Amino acid sequence: MVILDGKKTSTDLKNEIAEAVKQLKAQGKKVPHLAAVLVGTDGASMTYVSSKVKACELVGFNSTLIELPEETSEEKLLQEISKLNNDIDIDGFIVQLPLPKHIDEQKVIMAVHPDKDVDGFHPVNVGKLTLNLPTFISATPYGIMELLERYNVETSGKHVVVIGRSNIVGRPMSILMSQKRKAGDATVTVAHSRTKNLKELTLQADIIVAALGIPEFLKGDIVKEGTVIIDVGITRVDDTTKKRGYRIAGDVDFETVSKKASYITPVPGGVGPMTIAMLLKNTLQACQNK
Ligand code: GUN
Protein backbone atom coordinates (compact mmCIF):
# COMPACT_ATOMS: atom_id res chain seq x y z
CA MET A 1 0.00 0.00 0.00
CA VAL A 2 1.37 3.38 -1.04
CA ILE A 3 0.41 6.60 0.74
CA LEU A 4 -0.36 9.39 -1.75
CA ASP A 5 1.51 12.04 0.20
CA GLY A 6 -0.22 15.35 -0.48
CA LYS A 7 1.94 17.19 2.01
CA LYS A 8 5.18 16.26 0.27
CA THR A 9 3.76 16.67 -3.24
CA SER A 10 2.33 20.08 -2.40
CA THR A 11 5.72 21.13 -1.01
CA ASP A 12 7.36 20.05 -4.29
CA LEU A 13 4.76 22.04 -6.22
CA LYS A 14 5.20 25.12 -4.04
CA ASN A 15 8.97 24.93 -4.56
CA GLU A 16 8.41 24.82 -8.32
CA ILE A 17 6.06 27.82 -8.11
CA ALA A 18 8.55 29.73 -5.93
CA GLU A 19 11.21 29.05 -8.56
CA ALA A 20 8.91 30.42 -11.29
CA VAL A 21 8.32 33.57 -9.19
CA LYS A 22 12.09 34.04 -8.81
CA GLN A 23 12.44 33.89 -12.57
CA LEU A 24 9.62 36.39 -13.10
CA LYS A 25 11.36 38.75 -10.67
CA ALA A 26 14.74 38.27 -12.36
CA GLN A 27 13.12 39.18 -15.69
CA GLY A 28 11.62 42.33 -14.13
CA LYS A 29 8.12 40.95 -14.59
CA LYS A 30 5.09 41.25 -12.34
CA VAL A 31 4.83 39.03 -9.26
CA PRO A 32 1.48 37.15 -9.00
CA HIS A 33 -1.04 38.75 -6.65
CA LEU A 34 -3.94 36.75 -5.13
CA ALA A 35 -6.77 38.32 -3.15
CA ALA A 36 -9.14 36.41 -0.86
CA VAL A 37 -12.48 37.67 0.37
CA LEU A 38 -13.82 36.26 3.63
CA VAL A 39 -17.31 37.16 4.82
CA GLY A 40 -18.03 36.40 8.49
CA THR A 41 -16.10 34.42 11.07
CA ASP A 42 -16.75 30.74 10.33
CA GLY A 43 -13.86 28.89 12.02
CA ALA A 44 -13.07 26.47 9.19
CA SER A 45 -13.26 29.22 6.53
CA MET A 46 -10.93 31.47 8.56
CA THR A 47 -8.42 28.61 8.83
CA TYR A 48 -8.56 27.84 5.09
CA VAL A 49 -8.21 31.48 4.05
CA SER A 50 -5.29 32.11 6.38
CA SER A 51 -3.57 28.97 5.00
CA LYS A 52 -4.06 30.32 1.47
CA VAL A 53 -2.59 33.72 2.40
CA LYS A 54 0.37 32.06 4.19
CA ALA A 55 1.04 29.88 1.14
CA CYS A 56 1.20 33.03 -1.02
CA GLU A 57 3.91 34.47 1.22
CA LEU A 58 5.84 31.19 1.10
CA VAL A 59 6.10 31.18 -2.71
CA GLY A 60 6.73 34.93 -3.03
CA PHE A 61 3.28 36.03 -4.28
CA ASN A 62 1.65 39.21 -3.12
CA SER A 63 -1.61 38.62 -1.28
CA THR A 64 -4.53 40.71 -0.05
CA LEU A 65 -7.06 39.52 2.50
CA ILE A 66 -10.40 41.32 2.54
CA GLU A 67 -12.36 40.51 5.69
CA LEU A 68 -15.99 41.60 5.76
CA PRO A 69 -18.47 41.27 8.63
CA GLU A 70 -21.16 38.55 8.63
CA GLU A 71 -23.91 41.15 8.05
CA THR A 72 -22.31 42.51 4.83
CA SER A 73 -25.02 43.00 2.21
CA GLU A 74 -24.97 41.22 -1.12
CA GLU A 75 -24.70 44.60 -2.85
CA LYS A 76 -21.61 45.57 -0.81
CA LEU A 77 -19.95 42.21 -1.58
CA LEU A 78 -20.70 42.62 -5.29
CA GLN A 79 -19.09 46.10 -5.13
CA GLU A 80 -15.94 44.61 -3.57
CA ILE A 81 -15.85 42.00 -6.35
CA SER A 82 -16.21 44.70 -8.98
CA LYS A 83 -13.24 46.57 -7.44
CA LEU A 84 -11.12 43.41 -7.59
CA ASN A 85 -12.20 42.75 -11.19
CA ASN A 86 -10.98 46.25 -12.11
CA ASP A 87 -7.78 46.28 -10.04
CA ILE A 88 -4.98 45.66 -12.55
CA ASP A 89 -2.54 44.52 -9.86
CA ILE A 90 -4.80 41.63 -8.76
CA ASP A 91 -4.24 38.60 -11.01
CA GLY A 92 -6.81 36.38 -9.38
CA PHE A 93 -9.12 36.27 -6.40
CA ILE A 94 -11.42 33.97 -4.50
CA VAL A 95 -14.51 34.52 -2.39
CA GLN A 96 -14.42 31.87 0.34
CA LEU A 97 -17.54 29.70 0.49
CA PRO A 98 -19.94 29.11 2.14
CA LEU A 99 -21.36 32.64 2.30
CA PRO A 100 -23.91 33.86 4.86
CA LYS A 101 -27.48 32.76 4.00
CA HIS A 102 -28.69 36.24 2.95
CA ILE A 103 -26.17 36.30 0.06
CA ASP A 104 -26.89 34.52 -3.23
CA GLU A 105 -23.80 32.37 -3.79
CA GLN A 106 -24.44 31.83 -7.50
CA LYS A 107 -24.77 35.59 -8.10
CA VAL A 108 -21.41 36.11 -6.37
CA ILE A 109 -19.70 33.36 -8.40
CA MET A 110 -21.05 34.88 -11.63
CA ALA A 111 -19.77 38.35 -10.64
CA VAL A 112 -16.11 37.25 -10.59
CA HIS A 113 -14.45 37.95 -13.95
CA PRO A 114 -13.66 34.54 -15.54
CA ASP A 115 -10.05 35.65 -16.21
CA LYS A 116 -9.54 36.24 -12.47
CA ASP A 117 -11.61 33.25 -11.29
CA VAL A 118 -8.72 31.16 -9.95
CA ASP A 119 -11.25 28.96 -8.11
CA GLY A 120 -12.65 27.91 -11.50
CA PHE A 121 -16.24 28.28 -10.26
CA HIS A 122 -17.60 30.68 -12.94
CA PRO A 123 -19.91 29.00 -15.49
CA VAL A 124 -17.57 30.09 -18.32
CA ASN A 125 -14.69 28.22 -16.69
CA VAL A 126 -16.84 25.21 -15.79
CA GLY A 127 -17.99 25.14 -19.43
CA LYS A 128 -14.40 25.24 -20.67
CA LEU A 129 -13.47 22.42 -18.29
CA THR A 130 -16.37 20.35 -19.64
CA LEU A 131 -15.09 20.91 -23.19
CA ASN A 132 -11.50 20.09 -22.14
CA LEU A 133 -10.33 23.60 -23.09
CA PRO A 134 -7.56 25.44 -21.15
CA THR A 135 -9.11 27.05 -18.06
CA PHE A 136 -8.81 27.36 -14.29
CA ILE A 137 -9.67 23.91 -12.94
CA SER A 138 -11.09 24.15 -9.43
CA ALA A 139 -8.34 23.48 -6.95
CA THR A 140 -9.49 20.28 -5.23
CA PRO A 141 -10.14 18.20 -8.38
CA TYR A 142 -7.04 19.73 -9.98
CA GLY A 143 -5.00 18.69 -6.92
CA ILE A 144 -6.29 15.13 -7.09
CA MET A 145 -5.43 14.90 -10.81
CA GLU A 146 -1.92 16.21 -10.06
CA LEU A 147 -1.45 13.68 -7.24
CA LEU A 148 -2.57 10.76 -9.46
CA GLU A 149 -0.26 12.00 -12.21
CA ARG A 150 2.80 12.46 -10.04
CA TYR A 151 2.44 9.00 -8.52
CA ASN A 152 1.87 7.49 -12.00
CA VAL A 153 -1.40 5.91 -10.91
CA GLU A 154 -2.88 4.09 -13.91
CA THR A 155 -6.35 5.46 -14.68
CA SER A 156 -6.83 4.57 -18.36
CA GLY A 157 -9.71 2.11 -18.77
CA LYS A 158 -10.20 1.88 -15.00
CA HIS A 159 -13.60 2.10 -13.32
CA VAL A 160 -13.79 5.16 -11.10
CA VAL A 161 -16.63 5.58 -8.63
CA VAL A 162 -16.98 9.17 -7.46
CA ILE A 163 -19.18 9.42 -4.36
CA GLY A 164 -20.65 12.92 -4.28
CA ARG A 165 -21.92 15.26 -7.02
CA SER A 166 -20.99 18.71 -5.67
CA ASN A 167 -20.13 21.52 -8.08
CA ILE A 168 -16.75 21.98 -6.38
CA VAL A 169 -15.50 18.37 -6.23
CA GLY A 170 -17.64 15.41 -7.33
CA ARG A 171 -18.97 16.77 -10.62
CA PRO A 172 -15.69 18.25 -11.97
CA MET A 173 -13.78 15.15 -10.77
CA SER A 174 -16.09 12.88 -12.74
CA ILE A 175 -15.68 15.01 -15.88
CA LEU A 176 -11.88 15.23 -15.63
CA MET A 177 -11.32 11.52 -15.10
CA SER A 178 -13.52 10.61 -18.06
CA GLN A 179 -11.64 12.98 -20.40
CA LYS A 180 -8.78 12.20 -22.75
CA ARG A 181 -5.99 13.60 -20.56
CA LYS A 182 -3.32 12.60 -18.05
CA ALA A 183 -4.97 10.75 -15.14
CA GLY A 184 -8.07 10.50 -17.34
CA ASP A 185 -9.47 8.01 -19.86
CA ALA A 186 -11.39 6.27 -17.09
CA THR A 187 -14.94 4.93 -17.04
CA VAL A 188 -16.71 6.99 -14.39
CA THR A 189 -19.76 6.35 -12.23
CA VAL A 190 -21.12 9.23 -10.13
CA ALA A 191 -22.84 7.98 -6.98
CA HIS A 192 -24.77 10.21 -4.55
CA SER A 193 -27.26 10.19 -1.70
CA ARG A 194 -30.01 8.66 -3.88
CA THR A 195 -27.83 5.86 -5.25
CA LYS A 196 -29.47 2.53 -4.35
CA ASN A 197 -26.68 0.00 -4.92
CA LEU A 198 -23.61 1.84 -3.64
CA LYS A 199 -21.91 -1.26 -2.22
CA GLU A 200 -22.32 -3.06 -5.54
CA LEU A 201 -20.61 -0.13 -7.28
CA THR A 202 -17.77 0.40 -4.81
CA LEU A 203 -16.96 -3.33 -4.88
CA GLN A 204 -16.47 -3.02 -8.66
CA ALA A 205 -14.41 0.17 -8.48
CA ASP A 206 -10.70 0.32 -9.30
CA ILE A 207 -10.55 3.89 -7.98
CA ILE A 208 -12.89 5.48 -5.42
CA VAL A 209 -13.12 9.23 -4.87
CA ALA A 210 -14.99 9.78 -1.58
CA ALA A 211 -16.36 13.32 -1.60
CA LEU A 212 -19.67 13.14 0.25
CA GLY A 213 -18.76 14.88 3.51
CA ILE A 214 -19.72 12.08 5.94
CA PRO A 215 -16.85 11.22 8.33
CA GLU A 216 -15.47 7.68 7.95
CA PHE A 217 -18.35 6.66 5.66
CA LEU A 218 -16.33 4.33 3.40
CA LYS A 219 -15.45 1.11 5.26
CA GLY A 220 -13.10 -1.70 4.21
CA ASP A 221 -15.91 -4.24 3.68
CA ILE A 222 -17.28 -2.37 0.64
CA VAL A 223 -13.89 -1.96 -1.09
CA LYS A 224 -12.15 -4.61 -3.18
CA GLU A 225 -8.49 -5.58 -2.83
CA GLY A 226 -6.10 -3.20 -4.68
CA THR A 227 -8.42 -0.18 -4.99
CA VAL A 228 -6.99 3.36 -5.27
CA ILE A 229 -8.63 5.50 -2.57
CA ILE A 230 -8.95 9.28 -2.73
CA ASP A 231 -10.40 10.82 0.44
CA VAL A 232 -11.72 14.36 -0.01
CA GLY A 233 -13.42 14.61 3.41
CA ILE A 234 -12.33 17.26 5.91
CA THR A 235 -15.01 17.31 8.62
CA ARG A 236 -14.34 18.70 12.08
CA VAL A 237 -15.40 16.04 14.60
CA ASP A 238 -15.61 16.74 18.36
CA ASP A 239 -12.68 15.18 20.19
CA THR A 240 -12.10 16.06 23.83
CA THR A 241 -8.66 14.39 23.80
CA LYS A 242 -7.45 17.17 21.49
CA LYS A 243 -6.41 20.58 22.81
CA ARG A 244 -8.51 22.41 20.21
CA GLY A 245 -11.55 20.17 20.96
CA TYR A 246 -11.87 18.57 17.53
CA ARG A 247 -10.07 16.41 15.02
CA ILE A 248 -10.24 16.44 11.21
CA ALA A 249 -11.91 13.31 9.82
CA GLY A 250 -11.95 12.10 6.23
CA ASP A 251 -14.82 10.33 4.44
CA VAL A 252 -12.79 7.12 4.56
CA ASP A 253 -12.31 4.77 7.51
CA PHE A 254 -8.52 4.65 7.07
CA GLU A 255 -8.06 1.77 9.52
CA THR A 256 -10.10 -0.77 7.53
CA VAL A 257 -9.81 0.66 3.99
CA SER A 258 -6.00 1.05 3.98
CA LYS A 259 -5.69 -2.74 4.46
CA LYS A 260 -7.34 -3.23 1.04
CA ALA A 261 -5.98 -0.20 -0.86
CA SER A 262 -3.12 -0.12 -3.36
CA TYR A 263 -2.82 3.67 -2.96
CA ILE A 264 -4.58 5.89 -0.42
CA THR A 265 -4.62 9.58 0.51
CA PRO A 266 -4.44 10.19 4.27
CA VAL A 267 -6.46 12.84 6.15
CA PRO A 268 -4.88 15.16 7.02
CA GLY A 269 -1.94 15.38 4.60
CA GLY A 270 -3.58 14.08 1.43
CA VAL A 271 -5.93 16.09 -0.79
CA GLY A 272 -6.11 19.15 1.53
CA PRO A 273 -2.57 20.50 1.02
CA MET A 274 -2.84 19.86 -2.74
CA THR A 275 -5.86 22.16 -2.95
CA ILE A 276 -3.85 25.14 -1.73
CA ALA A 277 -0.91 24.39 -4.04
CA MET A 278 -3.25 24.24 -7.07
CA LEU A 279 -4.83 27.57 -6.17
CA LEU A 280 -1.32 29.03 -6.31
CA LYS A 281 -0.72 27.31 -9.64
CA ASN A 282 -3.93 28.84 -11.04
CA THR A 283 -2.88 32.28 -9.77
CA LEU A 284 0.54 31.96 -11.43
CA GLN A 285 -1.30 30.97 -14.61
CA ALA A 286 -3.62 34.00 -14.32
CA CYS A 287 -0.57 36.27 -14.00
CA GLN A 288 1.12 34.66 -17.00
CA ASN A 289 -2.07 34.83 -19.10
CA LYS A 290 -1.97 38.64 -18.96
N1 GUN B 1 -14.93 26.44 0.35
C1 GUN B 1 -14.53 25.14 0.38
N2 GUN B 1 -13.65 24.92 -0.62
C2 GUN B 1 -13.49 26.09 -1.27
C3 GUN B 1 -12.69 26.48 -2.38
O1 GUN B 1 -11.95 25.70 -3.00
N3 GUN B 1 -12.79 27.79 -2.74
C4 GUN B 1 -13.60 28.67 -2.11
N4 GUN B 1 -13.65 29.91 -2.55
N5 GUN B 1 -14.35 28.34 -1.08
C5 GUN B 1 -14.29 27.05 -0.66
PDB file of C-alpha atoms in Angstrom, residues 38-149:
ATOM      1  CA  LEU A  38     -13.819  36.259   3.631  1.00  0.00           C
ATOM      2  CA  VAL A  39     -17.311  37.158   4.815  1.00  0.00           C
ATOM      3  CA  GLY A  40     -18.033  36.400   8.487  1.00  0.00           C
ATOM      4  CA  THR A  41     -16.103  34.425  11.073  1.00  0.00           C
ATOM      5  CA  ASP A  42     -16.750  30.737  10.327  1.00  0.00           C
ATOM      6  CA  GLY A  43     -13.861  28.890  12.018  1.00  0.00           C
ATOM      7  CA  ALA A  44     -13.066  26.474   9.188  1.00  0.00           C
ATOM      8  CA  SER A  45     -13.257  29.215   6.532  1.00  0.00           C
ATOM      9  CA  MET A  46     -10.933  31.465   8.557  1.00  0.00           C
ATOM     10  CA  THR A  47      -8.422  28.609   8.831  1.00  0.00           C
ATOM     11  CA  TYR A  48      -8.559  27.844   5.088  1.00  0.00           C
ATOM     12  CA  VAL A  49      -8.213  31.482   4.050  1.00  0.00           C
ATOM     13  CA  SER A  50      -5.294  32.109   6.383  1.00  0.00           C
ATOM     14  CA  SER A  51      -3.566  28.973   4.998  1.00  0.00           C
ATOM     15  CA  LYS A  52      -4.060  30.321   1.470  1.00  0.00           C
ATOM     16  CA  VAL A  53      -2.587  33.722   2.399  1.00  0.00           C
ATOM     17  CA  LYS A  54       0.369  32.065   4.189  1.00  0.00           C
ATOM     18  CA  ALA A  55       1.035  29.876   1.139  1.00  0.00           C
ATOM     19  CA  CYS A  56       1.203  33.026  -1.021  1.00  0.00           C
ATOM     20  CA  GLU A  57       3.912  34.469   1.216  1.00  0.00           C
ATOM     21  CA  LEU A  58       5.837  31.192   1.097  1.00  0.00           C
ATOM     22  CA  VAL A  59       6.103  31.177  -2.712  1.00  0.00           C
ATOM     23  CA  GLY A  60       6.728  34.931  -3.034  1.00  0.00           C
ATOM     24  CA  PHE A  61       3.281  36.031  -4.275  1.00  0.00           C
ATOM     25  CA  ASN A  62       1.646  39.214  -3.124  1.00  0.00           C
ATOM     26  CA  SER A  63      -1.613  38.625  -1.281  1.00  0.00           C
ATOM     27  CA  THR A  64      -4.531  40.708  -0.055  1.00  0.00           C
ATOM     28  CA  LEU A  65      -7.064  39.518   2.502  1.00  0.00           C
ATOM     29  CA  ILE A  66     -10.404  41.317   2.541  1.00  0.00           C
ATOM     30  CA  GLU A  67     -12.362  40.510   5.693  1.00  0.00           C
ATOM     31  CA  LEU A  68     -15.989  41.598   5.756  1.00  0.00           C
ATOM     32  CA  PRO A  69     -18.473  41.270   8.632  1.00  0.00           C
ATOM     33  CA  GLU A  70     -21.162  38.554   8.626  1.00  0.00           C
ATOM     34  CA  GLU A  71     -23.909  41.153   8.050  1.00  0.00           C
ATOM     35  CA  THR A  72     -22.313  42.506   4.829  1.00  0.00           C
ATOM     36  CA  SER A  73     -25.016  43.004   2.211  1.00  0.00           C
ATOM     37  CA  GLU A  74     -24.968  41.215  -1.119  1.00  0.00           C
ATOM     38  CA  GLU A  75     -24.703  44.596  -2.845  1.00  0.00           C
ATOM     39  CA  LYS A  76     -21.609  45.566  -0.815  1.00  0.00           C
ATOM     40  CA  LEU A  77     -19.952  42.214  -1.581  1.00  0.00           C
ATOM     41  CA  LEU A  78     -20.702  42.624  -5.291  1.00  0.00           C
ATOM     42  CA  GLN A  79     -19.089  46.099  -5.126  1.00  0.00           C
ATOM     43  CA  GLU A  80     -15.942  44.607  -3.573  1.00  0.00           C
ATOM     44  CA  ILE A  81     -15.845  42.003  -6.348  1.00  0.00           C
ATOM     45  CA  SER A  82     -16.207  44.699  -8.980  1.00  0.00           C
ATOM     46  CA  LYS A  83     -13.243  46.571  -7.444  1.00  0.00           C
ATOM     47  CA  LEU A  84     -11.117  43.412  -7.586  1.00  0.00           C
ATOM     48  CA  ASN A  85     -12.198  42.754 -11.189  1.00  0.00           C
ATOM     49  CA  ASN A  86     -10.980  46.251 -12.110  1.00  0.00           C
ATOM     50  CA  ASP A  87      -7.784  46.279 -10.038  1.00  0.00           C
ATOM     51  CA  ILE A  88      -4.982  45.661 -12.547  1.00  0.00           C
ATOM     52  CA  ASP A  89      -2.540  44.524  -9.863  1.00  0.00           C
ATOM     53  CA  ILE A  90      -4.801  41.630  -8.757  1.00  0.00           C
ATOM     54  CA  ASP A  91      -4.241  38.605 -11.014  1.00  0.00           C
ATOM     55  CA  GLY A  92      -6.807  36.381  -9.384  1.00  0.00           C
ATOM     56  CA  PHE A  93      -9.124  36.271  -6.401  1.00  0.00           C
ATOM     57  CA  ILE A  94     -11.421  33.970  -4.502  1.00  0.00           C
ATOM     58  CA  VAL A  95     -14.511  34.518  -2.386  1.00  0.00           C
ATOM     59  CA  GLN A  96     -14.418  31.870   0.337  1.00  0.00           C
ATOM     60  CA  LEU A  97     -17.541  29.697   0.487  1.00  0.00           C
ATOM     61  CA  PRO A  98     -19.935  29.110   2.135  1.00  0.00           C
ATOM     62  CA  LEU A  99     -21.361  32.635   2.304  1.00  0.00           C
ATOM     63  CA  PRO A 100     -23.911  33.862   4.865  1.00  0.00           C
ATOM     64  CA  LYS A 101     -27.477  32.763   4.003  1.00  0.00           C
ATOM     65  CA  HIS A 102     -28.688  36.236   2.954  1.00  0.00           C
ATOM     66  CA  ILE A 103     -26.170  36.302   0.064  1.00  0.00           C
ATOM     67  CA  ASP A 104     -26.894  34.515  -3.231  1.00  0.00           C
ATOM     68  CA  GLU A 105     -23.795  32.369  -3.787  1.00  0.00           C
ATOM     69  CA  GLN A 106     -24.439  31.834  -7.503  1.00  0.00           C
ATOM     70  CA  LYS A 107     -24.767  35.588  -8.096  1.00  0.00           C
ATOM     71  CA  VAL A 108     -21.406  36.107  -6.373  1.00  0.00           C
ATOM     72  CA  ILE A 109     -19.697  33.364  -8.397  1.00  0.00           C
ATOM     73  CA  MET A 110     -21.049  34.875 -11.628  1.00  0.00           C
ATOM     74  CA  ALA A 111     -19.770  38.351 -10.643  1.00  0.00           C
ATOM     75  CA  VAL A 112     -16.112  37.248 -10.587  1.00  0.00           C
ATOM     76  CA  HIS A 113     -14.454  37.951 -13.949  1.00  0.00           C
ATOM     77  CA  PRO A 114     -13.660  34.544 -15.538  1.00  0.00           C
ATOM     78  CA  ASP A 115     -10.045  35.648 -16.210  1.00  0.00           C
ATOM     79  CA  LYS A 116      -9.545  36.240 -12.466  1.00  0.00           C
ATOM     80  CA  ASP A 117     -11.607  33.251 -11.292  1.00  0.00           C
ATOM     81  CA  VAL A 118      -8.718  31.161  -9.947  1.00  0.00           C
ATOM     82  CA  ASP A 119     -11.253  28.957  -8.109  1.00  0.00           C
ATOM     83  CA  GLY A 120     -12.648  27.910 -11.499  1.00  0.00           C
ATOM     84  CA  PHE A 121     -16.239  28.280 -10.259  1.00  0.00           C
ATOM     85  CA  HIS A 122     -17.595  30.677 -12.938  1.00  0.00           C
ATOM     86  CA  PRO A 123     -19.906  29.003 -15.493  1.00  0.00           C
ATOM     87  CA  VAL A 124     -17.566  30.095 -18.315  1.00  0.00           C
ATOM     88  CA  ASN A 125     -14.689  28.216 -16.694  1.00  0.00           C
ATOM     89  CA  VAL A 126     -16.844  25.211 -15.795  1.00  0.00           C
ATOM     90  CA  GLY A 127     -17.994  25.144 -19.433  1.00  0.00           C
ATOM     91  CA  LYS A 128     -14.404  25.243 -20.669  1.00  0.00           C
ATOM     92  CA  LEU A 129     -13.474  22.422 -18.289  1.00  0.00           C
ATOM     93  CA  THR A 130     -16.369  20.349 -19.635  1.00  0.00           C
ATOM     94  CA  LEU A 131     -15.094  20.911 -23.190  1.00  0.00           C
ATOM     95  CA  ASN A 132     -11.501  20.092 -22.140  1.00  0.00           C
ATOM     96  CA  LEU A 133     -10.327  23.601 -23.088  1.00  0.00           C
ATOM     97  CA  PRO A 134      -7.560  25.436 -21.154  1.00  0.00           C
ATOM     98  CA  THR A 135      -9.107  27.052 -18.063  1.00  0.00           C
ATOM     99  CA  PHE A 136      -8.812  27.357 -14.289  1.00  0.00           C
ATOM    100  CA  ILE A 137      -9.670  23.907 -12.937  1.00  0.00           C
ATOM    101  CA  SER A 138     -11.086  24.145  -9.427  1.00  0.00           C
ATOM    102  CA  ALA A 139      -8.338  23.483  -6.946  1.00  0.00           C
ATOM    103  CA  THR A 140      -9.490  20.278  -5.229  1.00  0.00           C
ATOM    104  CA  PRO A 141     -10.143  18.201  -8.378  1.00  0.00           C
ATOM    105  CA  TYR A 142      -7.037  19.733  -9.980  1.00  0.00           C
ATOM    106  CA  GLY A 143      -4.996  18.693  -6.921  1.00  0.00           C
ATOM    107  CA  ILE A 144      -6.294  15.128  -7.089  1.00  0.00           C
ATOM    108  CA  MET A 145      -5.431  14.902 -10.806  1.00  0.00           C
ATOM    109  CA  GLU A 146      -1.920  16.212 -10.058  1.00  0.00           C
ATOM    110  CA  LEU A 147      -1.447  13.681  -7.245  1.00  0.00           C
ATOM    111  CA  LEU A 148      -2.573  10.760  -9.457  1.00  0.00           C
ATOM    112  CA  GLU A 149      -0.263  11.999 -12.213  1.00  0.00           C
TER     113      GLU A 149
END
